[in-house]
Coordinates of C-alpha atoms in Angstrom, one line a residue:
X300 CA 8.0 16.9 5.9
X301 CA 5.3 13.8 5.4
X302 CA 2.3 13.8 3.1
X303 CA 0.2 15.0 6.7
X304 CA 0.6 17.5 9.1
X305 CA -1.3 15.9 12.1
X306 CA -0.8 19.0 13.8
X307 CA -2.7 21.7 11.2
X308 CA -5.4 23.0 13.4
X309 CA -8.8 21.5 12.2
X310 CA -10.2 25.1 11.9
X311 CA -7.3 26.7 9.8
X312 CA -8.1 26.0 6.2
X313 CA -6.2 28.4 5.0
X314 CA -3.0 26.7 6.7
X315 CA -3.9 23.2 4.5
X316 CA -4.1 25.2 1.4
X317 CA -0.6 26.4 1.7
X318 CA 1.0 24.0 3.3
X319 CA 5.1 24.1 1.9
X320 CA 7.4 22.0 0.5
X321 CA 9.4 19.4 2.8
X322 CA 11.6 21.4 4.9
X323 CA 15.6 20.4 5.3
X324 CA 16.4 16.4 5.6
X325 CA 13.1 15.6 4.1
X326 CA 12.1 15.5 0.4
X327 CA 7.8 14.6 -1.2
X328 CA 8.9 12.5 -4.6
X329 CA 6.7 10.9 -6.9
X330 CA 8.5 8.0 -9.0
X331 CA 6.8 6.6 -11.9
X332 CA 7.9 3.6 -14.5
X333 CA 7.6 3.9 -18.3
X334 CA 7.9 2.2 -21.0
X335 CA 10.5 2.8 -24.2
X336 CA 7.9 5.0 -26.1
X337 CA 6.0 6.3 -23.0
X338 CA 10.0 7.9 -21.6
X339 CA 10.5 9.4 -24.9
X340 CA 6.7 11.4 -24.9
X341 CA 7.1 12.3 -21.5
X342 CA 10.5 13.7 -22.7
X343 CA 8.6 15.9 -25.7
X344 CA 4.9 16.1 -23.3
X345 CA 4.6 20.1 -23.1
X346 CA 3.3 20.1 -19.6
X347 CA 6.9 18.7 -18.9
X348 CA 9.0 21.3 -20.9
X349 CA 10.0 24.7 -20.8
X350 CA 10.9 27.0 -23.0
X351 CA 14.8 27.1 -23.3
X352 CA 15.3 24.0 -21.9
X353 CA 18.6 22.7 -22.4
X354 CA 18.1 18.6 -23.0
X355 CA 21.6 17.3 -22.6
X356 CA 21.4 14.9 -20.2
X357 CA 24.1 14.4 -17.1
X358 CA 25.9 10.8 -16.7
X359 CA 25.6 10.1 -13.1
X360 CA 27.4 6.9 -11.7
X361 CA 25.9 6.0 -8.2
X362 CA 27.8 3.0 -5.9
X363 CA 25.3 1.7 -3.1
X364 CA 27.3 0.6 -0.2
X365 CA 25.8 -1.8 2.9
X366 CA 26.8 -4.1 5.2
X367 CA 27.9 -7.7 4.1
X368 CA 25.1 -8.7 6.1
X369 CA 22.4 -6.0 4.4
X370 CA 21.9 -4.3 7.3
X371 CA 21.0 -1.2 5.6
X372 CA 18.3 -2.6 3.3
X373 CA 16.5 -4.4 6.0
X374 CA 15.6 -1.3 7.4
X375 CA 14.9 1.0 4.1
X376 CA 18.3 2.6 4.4
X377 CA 20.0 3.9 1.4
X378 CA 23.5 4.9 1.5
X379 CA 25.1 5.8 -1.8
X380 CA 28.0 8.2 -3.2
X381 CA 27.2 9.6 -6.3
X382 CA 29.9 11.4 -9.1
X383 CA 28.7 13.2 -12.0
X384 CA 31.6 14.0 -14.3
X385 CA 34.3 16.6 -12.6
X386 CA 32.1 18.0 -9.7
X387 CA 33.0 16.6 -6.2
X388 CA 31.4 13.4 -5.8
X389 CA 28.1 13.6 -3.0
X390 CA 27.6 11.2 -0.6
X391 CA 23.8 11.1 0.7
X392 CA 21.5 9.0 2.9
X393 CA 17.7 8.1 2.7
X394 CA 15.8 6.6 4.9
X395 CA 12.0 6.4 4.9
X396 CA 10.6 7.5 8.5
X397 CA 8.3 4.7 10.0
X398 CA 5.5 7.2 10.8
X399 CA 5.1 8.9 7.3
X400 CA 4.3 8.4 3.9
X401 CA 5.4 6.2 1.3
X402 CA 6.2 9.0 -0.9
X403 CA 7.9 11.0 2.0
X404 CA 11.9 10.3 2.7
X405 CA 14.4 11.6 5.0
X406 CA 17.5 12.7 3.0
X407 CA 21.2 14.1 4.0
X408 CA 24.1 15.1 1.2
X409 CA 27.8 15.6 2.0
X410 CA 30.1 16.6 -0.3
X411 CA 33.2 14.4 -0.1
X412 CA 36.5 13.9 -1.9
X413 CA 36.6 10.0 -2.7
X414 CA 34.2 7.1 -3.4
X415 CA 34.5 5.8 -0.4
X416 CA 31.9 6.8 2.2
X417 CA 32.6 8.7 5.0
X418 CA 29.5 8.3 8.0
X419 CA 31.4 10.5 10.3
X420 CA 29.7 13.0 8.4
X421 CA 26.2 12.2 9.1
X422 CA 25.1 14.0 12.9
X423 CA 22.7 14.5 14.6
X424 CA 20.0 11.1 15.4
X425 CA 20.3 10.3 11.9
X426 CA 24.0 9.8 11.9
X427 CA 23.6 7.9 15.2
X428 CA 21.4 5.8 14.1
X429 CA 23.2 4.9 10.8
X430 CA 26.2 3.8 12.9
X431 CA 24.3 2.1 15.1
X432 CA 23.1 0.0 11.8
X433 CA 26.2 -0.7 11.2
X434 CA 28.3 -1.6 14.4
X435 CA 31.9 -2.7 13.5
X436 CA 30.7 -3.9 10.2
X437 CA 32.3 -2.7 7.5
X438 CA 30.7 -1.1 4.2
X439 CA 31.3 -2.8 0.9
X440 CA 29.9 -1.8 -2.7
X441 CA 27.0 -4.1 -3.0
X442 CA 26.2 -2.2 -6.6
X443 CA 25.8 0.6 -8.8
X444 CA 23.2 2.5 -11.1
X445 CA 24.7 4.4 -14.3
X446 CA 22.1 6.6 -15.5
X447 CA 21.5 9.8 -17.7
X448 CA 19.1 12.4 -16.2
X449 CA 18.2 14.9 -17.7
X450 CA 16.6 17.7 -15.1
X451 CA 13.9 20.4 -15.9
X452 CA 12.5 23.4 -13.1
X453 CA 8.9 23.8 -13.1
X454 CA 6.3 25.9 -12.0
X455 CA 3.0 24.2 -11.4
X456 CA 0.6 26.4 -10.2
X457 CA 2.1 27.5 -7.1
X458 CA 4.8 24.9 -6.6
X459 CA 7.6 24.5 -7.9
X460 CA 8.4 20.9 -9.4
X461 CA 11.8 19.1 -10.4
X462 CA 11.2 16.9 -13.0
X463 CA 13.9 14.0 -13.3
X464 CA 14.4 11.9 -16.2
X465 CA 16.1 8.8 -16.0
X466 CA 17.3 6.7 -18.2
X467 CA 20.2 3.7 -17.8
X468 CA 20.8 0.6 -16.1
X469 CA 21.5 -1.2 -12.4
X470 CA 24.6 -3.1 -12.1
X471 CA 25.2 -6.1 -9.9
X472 CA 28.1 -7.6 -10.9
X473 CA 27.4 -9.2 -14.0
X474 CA 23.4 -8.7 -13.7
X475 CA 22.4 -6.0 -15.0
X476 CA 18.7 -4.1 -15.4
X477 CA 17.2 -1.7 -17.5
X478 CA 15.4 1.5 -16.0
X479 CA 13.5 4.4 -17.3
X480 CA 11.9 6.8 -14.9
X481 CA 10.4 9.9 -14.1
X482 CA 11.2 11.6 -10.8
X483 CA 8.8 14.4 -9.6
X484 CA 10.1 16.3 -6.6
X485 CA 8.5 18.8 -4.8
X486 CA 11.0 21.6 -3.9
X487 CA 8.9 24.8 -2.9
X488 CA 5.0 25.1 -2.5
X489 CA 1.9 23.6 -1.7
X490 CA 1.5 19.8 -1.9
X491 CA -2.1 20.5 -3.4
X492 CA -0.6 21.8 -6.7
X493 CA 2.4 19.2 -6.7
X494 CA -0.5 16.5 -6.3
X495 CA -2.8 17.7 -9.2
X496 CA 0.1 18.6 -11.5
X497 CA 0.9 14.9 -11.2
X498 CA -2.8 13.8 -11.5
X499 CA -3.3 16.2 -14.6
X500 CA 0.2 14.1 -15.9
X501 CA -0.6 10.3 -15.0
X502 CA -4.4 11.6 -17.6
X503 CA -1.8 12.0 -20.5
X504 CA 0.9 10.1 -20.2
X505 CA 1.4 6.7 -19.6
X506 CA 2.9 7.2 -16.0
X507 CA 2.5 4.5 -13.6
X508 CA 3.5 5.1 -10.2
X509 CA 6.9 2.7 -8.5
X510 CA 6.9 2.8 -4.8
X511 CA 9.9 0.6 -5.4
X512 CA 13.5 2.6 -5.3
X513 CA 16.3 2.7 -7.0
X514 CA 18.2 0.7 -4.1
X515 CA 15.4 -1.8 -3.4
X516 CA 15.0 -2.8 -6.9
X517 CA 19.1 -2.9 -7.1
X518 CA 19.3 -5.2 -4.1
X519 CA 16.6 -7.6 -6.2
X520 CA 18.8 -7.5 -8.4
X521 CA 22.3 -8.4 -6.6
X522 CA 20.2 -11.1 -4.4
X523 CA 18.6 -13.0 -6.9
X524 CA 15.1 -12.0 -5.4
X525 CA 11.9 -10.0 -6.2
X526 CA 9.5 -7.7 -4.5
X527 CA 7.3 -9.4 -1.9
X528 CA 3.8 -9.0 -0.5
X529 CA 3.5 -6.4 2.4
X530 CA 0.6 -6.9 4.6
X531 CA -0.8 -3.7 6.8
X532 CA 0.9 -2.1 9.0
X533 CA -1.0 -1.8 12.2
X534 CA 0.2 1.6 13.4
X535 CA -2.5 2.3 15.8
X536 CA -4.0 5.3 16.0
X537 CA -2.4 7.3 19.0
X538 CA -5.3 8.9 21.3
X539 CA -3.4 12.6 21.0
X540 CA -4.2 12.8 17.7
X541 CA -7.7 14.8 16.8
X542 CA -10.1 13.5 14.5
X543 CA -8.6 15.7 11.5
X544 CA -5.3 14.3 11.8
X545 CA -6.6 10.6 12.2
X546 CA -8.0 11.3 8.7
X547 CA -5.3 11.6 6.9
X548 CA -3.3 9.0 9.2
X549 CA -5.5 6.4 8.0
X550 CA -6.3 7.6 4.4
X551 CA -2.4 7.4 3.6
X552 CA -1.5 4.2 5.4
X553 CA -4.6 2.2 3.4
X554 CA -3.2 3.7 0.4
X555 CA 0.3 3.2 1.2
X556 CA -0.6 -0.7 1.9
X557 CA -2.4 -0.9 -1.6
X558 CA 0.7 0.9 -3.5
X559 CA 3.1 -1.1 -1.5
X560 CA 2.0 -4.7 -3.4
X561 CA 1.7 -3.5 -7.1
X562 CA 5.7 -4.6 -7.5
X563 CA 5.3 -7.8 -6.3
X564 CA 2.1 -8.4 -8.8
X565 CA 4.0 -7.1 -11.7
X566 CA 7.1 -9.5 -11.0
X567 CA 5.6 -12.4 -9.2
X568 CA 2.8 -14.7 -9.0
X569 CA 2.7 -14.8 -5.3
X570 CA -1.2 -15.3 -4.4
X571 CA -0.4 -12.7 -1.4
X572 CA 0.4 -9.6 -3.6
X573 CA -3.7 -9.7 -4.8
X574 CA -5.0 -10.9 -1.4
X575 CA -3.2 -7.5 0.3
X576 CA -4.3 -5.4 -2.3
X577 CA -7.8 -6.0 -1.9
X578 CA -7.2 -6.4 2.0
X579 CA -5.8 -2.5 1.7
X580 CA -8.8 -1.5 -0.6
X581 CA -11.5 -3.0 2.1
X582 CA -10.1 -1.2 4.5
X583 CA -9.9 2.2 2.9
X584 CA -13.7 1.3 2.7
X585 CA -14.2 0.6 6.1
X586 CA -12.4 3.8 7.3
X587 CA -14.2 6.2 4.6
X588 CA -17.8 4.9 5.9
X589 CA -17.0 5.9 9.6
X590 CA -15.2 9.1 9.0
X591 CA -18.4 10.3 6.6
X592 CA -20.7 9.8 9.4
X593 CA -19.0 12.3 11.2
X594 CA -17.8 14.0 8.0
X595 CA -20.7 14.4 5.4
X596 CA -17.6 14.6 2.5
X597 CA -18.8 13.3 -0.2
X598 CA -15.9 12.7 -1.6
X599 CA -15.5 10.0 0.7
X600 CA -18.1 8.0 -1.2
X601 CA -16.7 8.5 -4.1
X602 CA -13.2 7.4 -3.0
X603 CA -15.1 4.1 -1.4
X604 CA -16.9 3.7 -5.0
X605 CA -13.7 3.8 -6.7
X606 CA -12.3 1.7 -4.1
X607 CA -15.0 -0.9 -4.4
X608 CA -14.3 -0.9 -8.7
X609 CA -10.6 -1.5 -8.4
X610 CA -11.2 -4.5 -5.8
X611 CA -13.9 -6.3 -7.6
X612 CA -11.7 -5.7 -10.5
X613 CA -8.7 -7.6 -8.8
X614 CA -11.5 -10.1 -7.6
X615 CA -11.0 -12.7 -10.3
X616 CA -7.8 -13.7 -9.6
X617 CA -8.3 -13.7 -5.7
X618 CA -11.2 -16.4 -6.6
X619 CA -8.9 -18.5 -8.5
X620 CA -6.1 -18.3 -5.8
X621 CA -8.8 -19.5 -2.8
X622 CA -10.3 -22.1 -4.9
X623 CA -6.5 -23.3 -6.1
X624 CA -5.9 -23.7 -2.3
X625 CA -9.0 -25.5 -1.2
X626 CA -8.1 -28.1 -3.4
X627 CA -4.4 -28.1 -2.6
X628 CA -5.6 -28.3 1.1
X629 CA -8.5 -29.9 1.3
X630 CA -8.9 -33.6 -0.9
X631 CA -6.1 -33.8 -2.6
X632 CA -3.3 -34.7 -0.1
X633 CA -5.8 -38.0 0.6
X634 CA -6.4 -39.2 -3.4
X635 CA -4.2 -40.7 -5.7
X636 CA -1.4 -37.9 -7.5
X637 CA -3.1 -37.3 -10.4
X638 CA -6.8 -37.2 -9.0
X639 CA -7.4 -33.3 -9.2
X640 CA -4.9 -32.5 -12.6
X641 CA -7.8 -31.9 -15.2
X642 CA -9.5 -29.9 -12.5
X643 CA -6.4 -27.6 -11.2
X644 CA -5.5 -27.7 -15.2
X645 CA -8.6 -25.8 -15.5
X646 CA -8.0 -23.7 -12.7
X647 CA -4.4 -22.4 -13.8
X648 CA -5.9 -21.9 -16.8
X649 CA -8.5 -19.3 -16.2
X650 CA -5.9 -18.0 -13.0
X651 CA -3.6 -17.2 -15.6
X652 CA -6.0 -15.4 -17.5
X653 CA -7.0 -13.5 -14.1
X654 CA -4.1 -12.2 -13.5
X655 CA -3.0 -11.0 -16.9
X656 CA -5.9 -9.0 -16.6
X657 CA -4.8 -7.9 -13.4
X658 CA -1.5 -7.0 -14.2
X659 CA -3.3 -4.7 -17.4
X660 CA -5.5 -3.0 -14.8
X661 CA -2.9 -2.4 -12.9
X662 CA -0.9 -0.8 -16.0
X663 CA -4.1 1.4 -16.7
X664 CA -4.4 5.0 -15.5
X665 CA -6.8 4.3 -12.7
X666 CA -5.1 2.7 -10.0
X667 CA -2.5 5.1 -10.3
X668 CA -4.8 8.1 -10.7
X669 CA -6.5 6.5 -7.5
X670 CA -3.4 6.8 -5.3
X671 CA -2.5 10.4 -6.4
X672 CA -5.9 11.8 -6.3
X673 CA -6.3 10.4 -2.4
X674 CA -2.8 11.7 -1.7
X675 CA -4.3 15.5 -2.6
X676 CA -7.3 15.1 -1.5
X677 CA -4.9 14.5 2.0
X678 CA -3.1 17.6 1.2
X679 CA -6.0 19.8 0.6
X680 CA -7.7 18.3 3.5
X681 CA -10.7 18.0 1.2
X682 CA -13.4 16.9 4.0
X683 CA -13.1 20.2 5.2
X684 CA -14.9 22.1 2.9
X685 CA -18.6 20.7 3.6
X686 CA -18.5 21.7 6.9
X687 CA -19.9 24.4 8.9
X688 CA -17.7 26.3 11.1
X689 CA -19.0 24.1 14.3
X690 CA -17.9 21.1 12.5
X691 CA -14.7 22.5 11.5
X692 CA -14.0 22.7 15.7
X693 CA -15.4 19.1 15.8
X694 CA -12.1 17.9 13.7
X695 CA -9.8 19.2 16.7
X696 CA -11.0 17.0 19.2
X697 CA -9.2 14.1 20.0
X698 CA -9.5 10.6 17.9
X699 CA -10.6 8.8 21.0
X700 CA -14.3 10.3 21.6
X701 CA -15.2 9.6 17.7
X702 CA -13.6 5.9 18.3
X703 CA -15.8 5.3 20.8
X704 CA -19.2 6.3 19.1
X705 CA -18.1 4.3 15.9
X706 CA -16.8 1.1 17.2
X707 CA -20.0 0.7 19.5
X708 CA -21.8 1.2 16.4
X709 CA -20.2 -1.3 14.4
X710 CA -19.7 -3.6 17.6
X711 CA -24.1 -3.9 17.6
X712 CA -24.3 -4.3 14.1
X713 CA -22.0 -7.0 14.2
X714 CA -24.3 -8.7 17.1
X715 CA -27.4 -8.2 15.5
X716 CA -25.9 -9.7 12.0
X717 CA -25.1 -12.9 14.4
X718 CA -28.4 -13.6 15.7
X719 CA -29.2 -17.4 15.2
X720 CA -25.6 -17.1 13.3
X721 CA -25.6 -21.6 12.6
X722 CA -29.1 -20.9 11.1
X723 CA -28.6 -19.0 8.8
X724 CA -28.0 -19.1 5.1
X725 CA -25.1 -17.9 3.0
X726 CA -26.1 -14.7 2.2
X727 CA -26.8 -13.9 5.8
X728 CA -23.9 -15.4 7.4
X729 CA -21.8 -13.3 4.3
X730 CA -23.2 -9.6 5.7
X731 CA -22.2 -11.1 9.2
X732 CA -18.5 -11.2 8.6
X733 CA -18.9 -8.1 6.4
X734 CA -20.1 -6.3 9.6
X735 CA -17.1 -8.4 12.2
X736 CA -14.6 -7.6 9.5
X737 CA -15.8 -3.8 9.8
X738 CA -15.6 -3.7 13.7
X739 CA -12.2 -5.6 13.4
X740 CA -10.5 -2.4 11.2
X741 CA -11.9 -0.2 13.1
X742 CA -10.8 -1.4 15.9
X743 CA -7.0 -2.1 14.7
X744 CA -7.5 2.0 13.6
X745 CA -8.4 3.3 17.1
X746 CA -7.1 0.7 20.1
X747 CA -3.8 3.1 20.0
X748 CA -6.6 5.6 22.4
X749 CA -7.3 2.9 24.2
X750 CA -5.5 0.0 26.7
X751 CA -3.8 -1.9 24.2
X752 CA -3.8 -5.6 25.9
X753 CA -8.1 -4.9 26.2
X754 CA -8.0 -3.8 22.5
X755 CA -5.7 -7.2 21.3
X756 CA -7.6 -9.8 23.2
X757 CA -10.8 -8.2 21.5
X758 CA -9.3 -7.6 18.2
X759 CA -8.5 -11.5 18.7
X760 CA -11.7 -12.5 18.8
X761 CA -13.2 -10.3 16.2
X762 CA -10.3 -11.9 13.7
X763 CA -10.9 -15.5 15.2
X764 CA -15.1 -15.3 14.4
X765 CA -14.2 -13.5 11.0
X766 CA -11.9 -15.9 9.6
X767 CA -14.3 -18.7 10.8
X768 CA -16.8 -17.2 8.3
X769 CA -14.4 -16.0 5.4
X770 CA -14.1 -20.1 5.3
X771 CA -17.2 -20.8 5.1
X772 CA -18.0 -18.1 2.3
X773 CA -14.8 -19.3 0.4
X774 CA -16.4 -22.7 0.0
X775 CA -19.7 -20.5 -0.7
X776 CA -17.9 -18.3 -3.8
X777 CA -15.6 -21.8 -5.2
X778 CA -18.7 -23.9 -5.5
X779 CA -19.8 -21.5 -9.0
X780 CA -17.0 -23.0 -10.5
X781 CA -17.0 -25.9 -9.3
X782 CA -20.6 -26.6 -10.5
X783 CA -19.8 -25.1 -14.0
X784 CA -19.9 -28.1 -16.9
X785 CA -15.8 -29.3 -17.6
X786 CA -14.5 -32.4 -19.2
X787 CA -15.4 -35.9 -17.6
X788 CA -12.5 -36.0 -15.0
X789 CA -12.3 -32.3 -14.3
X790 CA -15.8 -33.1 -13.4
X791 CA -15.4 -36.0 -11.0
X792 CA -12.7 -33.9 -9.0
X793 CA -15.2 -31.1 -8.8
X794 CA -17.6 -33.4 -7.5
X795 CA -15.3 -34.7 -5.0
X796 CA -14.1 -31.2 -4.0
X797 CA -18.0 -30.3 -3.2
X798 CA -18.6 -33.0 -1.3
X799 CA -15.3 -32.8 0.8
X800 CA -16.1 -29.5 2.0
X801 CA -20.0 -30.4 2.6
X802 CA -18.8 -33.1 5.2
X803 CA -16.4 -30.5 6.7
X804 CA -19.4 -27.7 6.9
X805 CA -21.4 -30.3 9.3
X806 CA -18.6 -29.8 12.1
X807 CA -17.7 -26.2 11.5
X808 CA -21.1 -24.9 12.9
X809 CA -20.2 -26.4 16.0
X810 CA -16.9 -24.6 15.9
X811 CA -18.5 -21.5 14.5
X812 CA -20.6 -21.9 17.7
X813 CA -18.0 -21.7 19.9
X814 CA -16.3 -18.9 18.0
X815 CA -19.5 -16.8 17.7
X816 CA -19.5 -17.1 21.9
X817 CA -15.9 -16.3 22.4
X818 CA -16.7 -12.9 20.3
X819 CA -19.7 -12.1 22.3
X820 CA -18.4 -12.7 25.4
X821 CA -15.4 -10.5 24.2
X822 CA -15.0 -7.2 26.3
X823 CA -14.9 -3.8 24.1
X824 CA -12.4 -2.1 25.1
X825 CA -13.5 1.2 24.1
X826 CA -15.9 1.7 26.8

């Protein structure tokens, strides 16, 4: 079972409020990190005991086996054999479906005699496809997780909840890695009540959500490496889907995206992990704004409000990263080596402010909070319960009649922004590539309803006239900075950094020119 059920029937409310737990071969988990002190109050919290609970915790020795190659892991793939003591060792495969949520993972157990696995065992299209993985590769140990859990039963309103504690180490040969967790499983129930049980949580405990597993962060581990950036995933919209479903398609995959790069900001300082985070918070935005016109939720503006806090919050650092890379790009390769030091001196300074500050927001409850209150709000189908029965049938029709009203919509405003587009000032030529950049997620949401090669060559263009503008209003937003008083030589390179992209403005109106034309003369496809 997934986070959505794209086929609920728009009009059956009372089928979203009880939706069930994940049926056979799929299981809804939450994983959170915690500190030292955070583990042990979550081990003593009293929303996560019970009385009689037995707190010996079971040693649990899991070996991760994959291809020499990594096969496996290069397509989210887990395949493990686990022994706990004397019982019969279980060998069990996840997988996380391409079409569902982050949170949502395919699983299979077999109980077998040895270590070694046995994928024989595995039918059905999962066991085909995990031989096909594999080919006439053979499966090595590539490493090992040694934990103590320590498992409690809960009932949370009408679900019922396994809570997983974990606490141990990864080994990779002679690397080895801390972890403390907390596992929340949903086993029976509604996904409303697993989701605010783990809201009510994250408000008291220092919980912060890891879409990172155990096997992902074990395979860091073994190769030396860390998480990486993950752009969007354009999954197109397909036009079966009805408005309702499309909904919670797009609501999960934004918030997926913007979960999906908190790893790499925790354990890098790759510039992308910000950029996608914002990129993912934008286009939550963008998606909210066109459902409520249809959908008079207002839960939807608040979701966009919140949306909006996080990414100026995040902002900082996303400055520092553009500015860092106009000078890297722009002057610098043509002046002497040491011409732009004091200046990028400056800059790495107040970067590495931004992103500590970055990293502590992103430690806070509210980004966390953020993603598990959206994931109810999915669950409970919240922007059903302002509507009148008529608009409850107007959820049920397909995705493609809606796309069409909203992306001609956006596809005006976008026009009208451009009028005269050379001649006007920054400000102006700022709410024009807010409006393209609008039109271009909506259209990546909806072209699956449409021809796809139409919807590409337009969403081309769109992009094309967009970046053309986030240039220009990068040079815009840098030139604060840049004018703000430094020492003599800091000074002098921010003089010549000014001036380098002034002479490079007077040709990219004439390029903007052209652009602007290629993106009116752009067909939609959408009508």
């Amino acid at each position: 079972m997934t986070d959505i059920s794209p086929e609920t029937p728009a009009g059956d409310a009372a089928a979203a409020q009880d939706e069930s737990a994940p049926s056979e071969g799929r299981e809804i988990e939450l994983k959170f990190t915690l500190g030292e002190a955070g583990f042990a109050a979550a081990l003593n919290a009293p929303l996560l005991r019970r009385d009689g609970d037995k707190d010996a915790p079971k040693k649990l020795v899991s070996v991760y086996y994959d291809t020499p190659d990594w096969d496996l892991l290069r397509q989210k793939t887990a395949l493990r054999v686990r022994r706990s003591g004397r019982t019969p060792a279980v060998m069990t495969l996840k997988w996380r479906p391409e079409a569902e949520s982050l949170f949502s993972r395919g699983e299979i157990e077999h109980r077998v005699r040895t270590l070694e696995p046995d994928i024989t065992l595995f039918e059905g299209e999962p066991g085909d496809a995990l031989r096909a993985l594999i080919g006439d590769k053979p499966l090595v140990a590539k490493y090992e997780t040694r934990i103590a859990r320590t498992t409690r039963l809960l009932s949370c309103g009408a679900a019922t909840v396994e809570a997983a504690f974990d606490e141990g180490e990864i080994v990779a040969g002679e690397k080895r890695l801390k972890l403390r967790e907390l596992e929340l499983e949903l086993k029976s129930g509604p996904e409303t009540d697993f989701y605010a049980f783990a809201s009510k949580l994250a408000s008291v405990l220092p919980l912060r959500l890891d879409a990172v597993s155990k096997a992902e962060r074990a395979s860091h581990l073994a190769l030396g490496g860390a998480p990486t950036p993950v752009k969007a995933k354009i999954a197109a919209l397909s036009g079966d889907l009805n408005l309702d479903a499309a909904i919670a398609q797009v609501i999960l995959t934004t918030r997926d995206h913007f979960l999906s790069n908190w790893a790499s900001l925790r354990e890098s300082d790759d510039p992308e992990s910000i950029h996608q985070m914002r990129v993912a918070l934008r286009r939550l935005r963008a998606a909210l704004a066109m459902f409520k016109r249809a959908v008079p939720c207002p839960e939807f503006e608040a979701f966009r409000a919140r949306a909006k806090t996080l990414a100026t919050a995040f902002g900082a650092a996303r400055d520092c990263d553009v500015l860092r890379d106009l000078v890297e790009t722009g002057p610098k390769p043509h002046f002497s080596e040491n011409a732009f030091t004091p200046l990028l001196a400056v800059l790495e300074r107040r970067r590495a402010d931004a992103y500590a500050q970055a990293r502590l927001l992103l430690e806070s409850a509210e980004p966390t909070l953020f993603a598990l209150d959206l994931g109810g709000f999915v669950a409970r189908r919240g922007w059903r319960n302002a509507l009148t029965a008529e608009g409850l049938s107007g959820l049920t029709g397909p995705v493609g009649a809606f796309a069409s009203e909203a992306l001609e919509r956006l596809h005006k405003r976008a026009l009208k922004r451009g009028r005269k587009l050379t001649s006007l000032p920054d400000e102006l030529r700022h709410e024009c590539r807010i409006a393209l950049k609008n039109l271009r997620y909506g259209a990546e949401f909806f072209s699956g309803a449409f021809d796809g090669d139409a919807a590409s060559d337009f969403i081309r263009a769109t992009a094309h006239a967009q970046n053309i503008l986030g240039a220009h209003n990068d040079v815009a937003t840098a030139e604060h900075f840049l004018s703000e008083p430094h020492d003599e030589k800091a000074t002098r390179a921010a003089g010549v950094v000014l001036g380098w992209h002034a002479r490079e403005a007077l040709t990219a109106d004439e390029h903007l020119s052209k652009t602007w034309k290629g993106f009116r003369n752009a067909k939609p496809f959408w009508t």
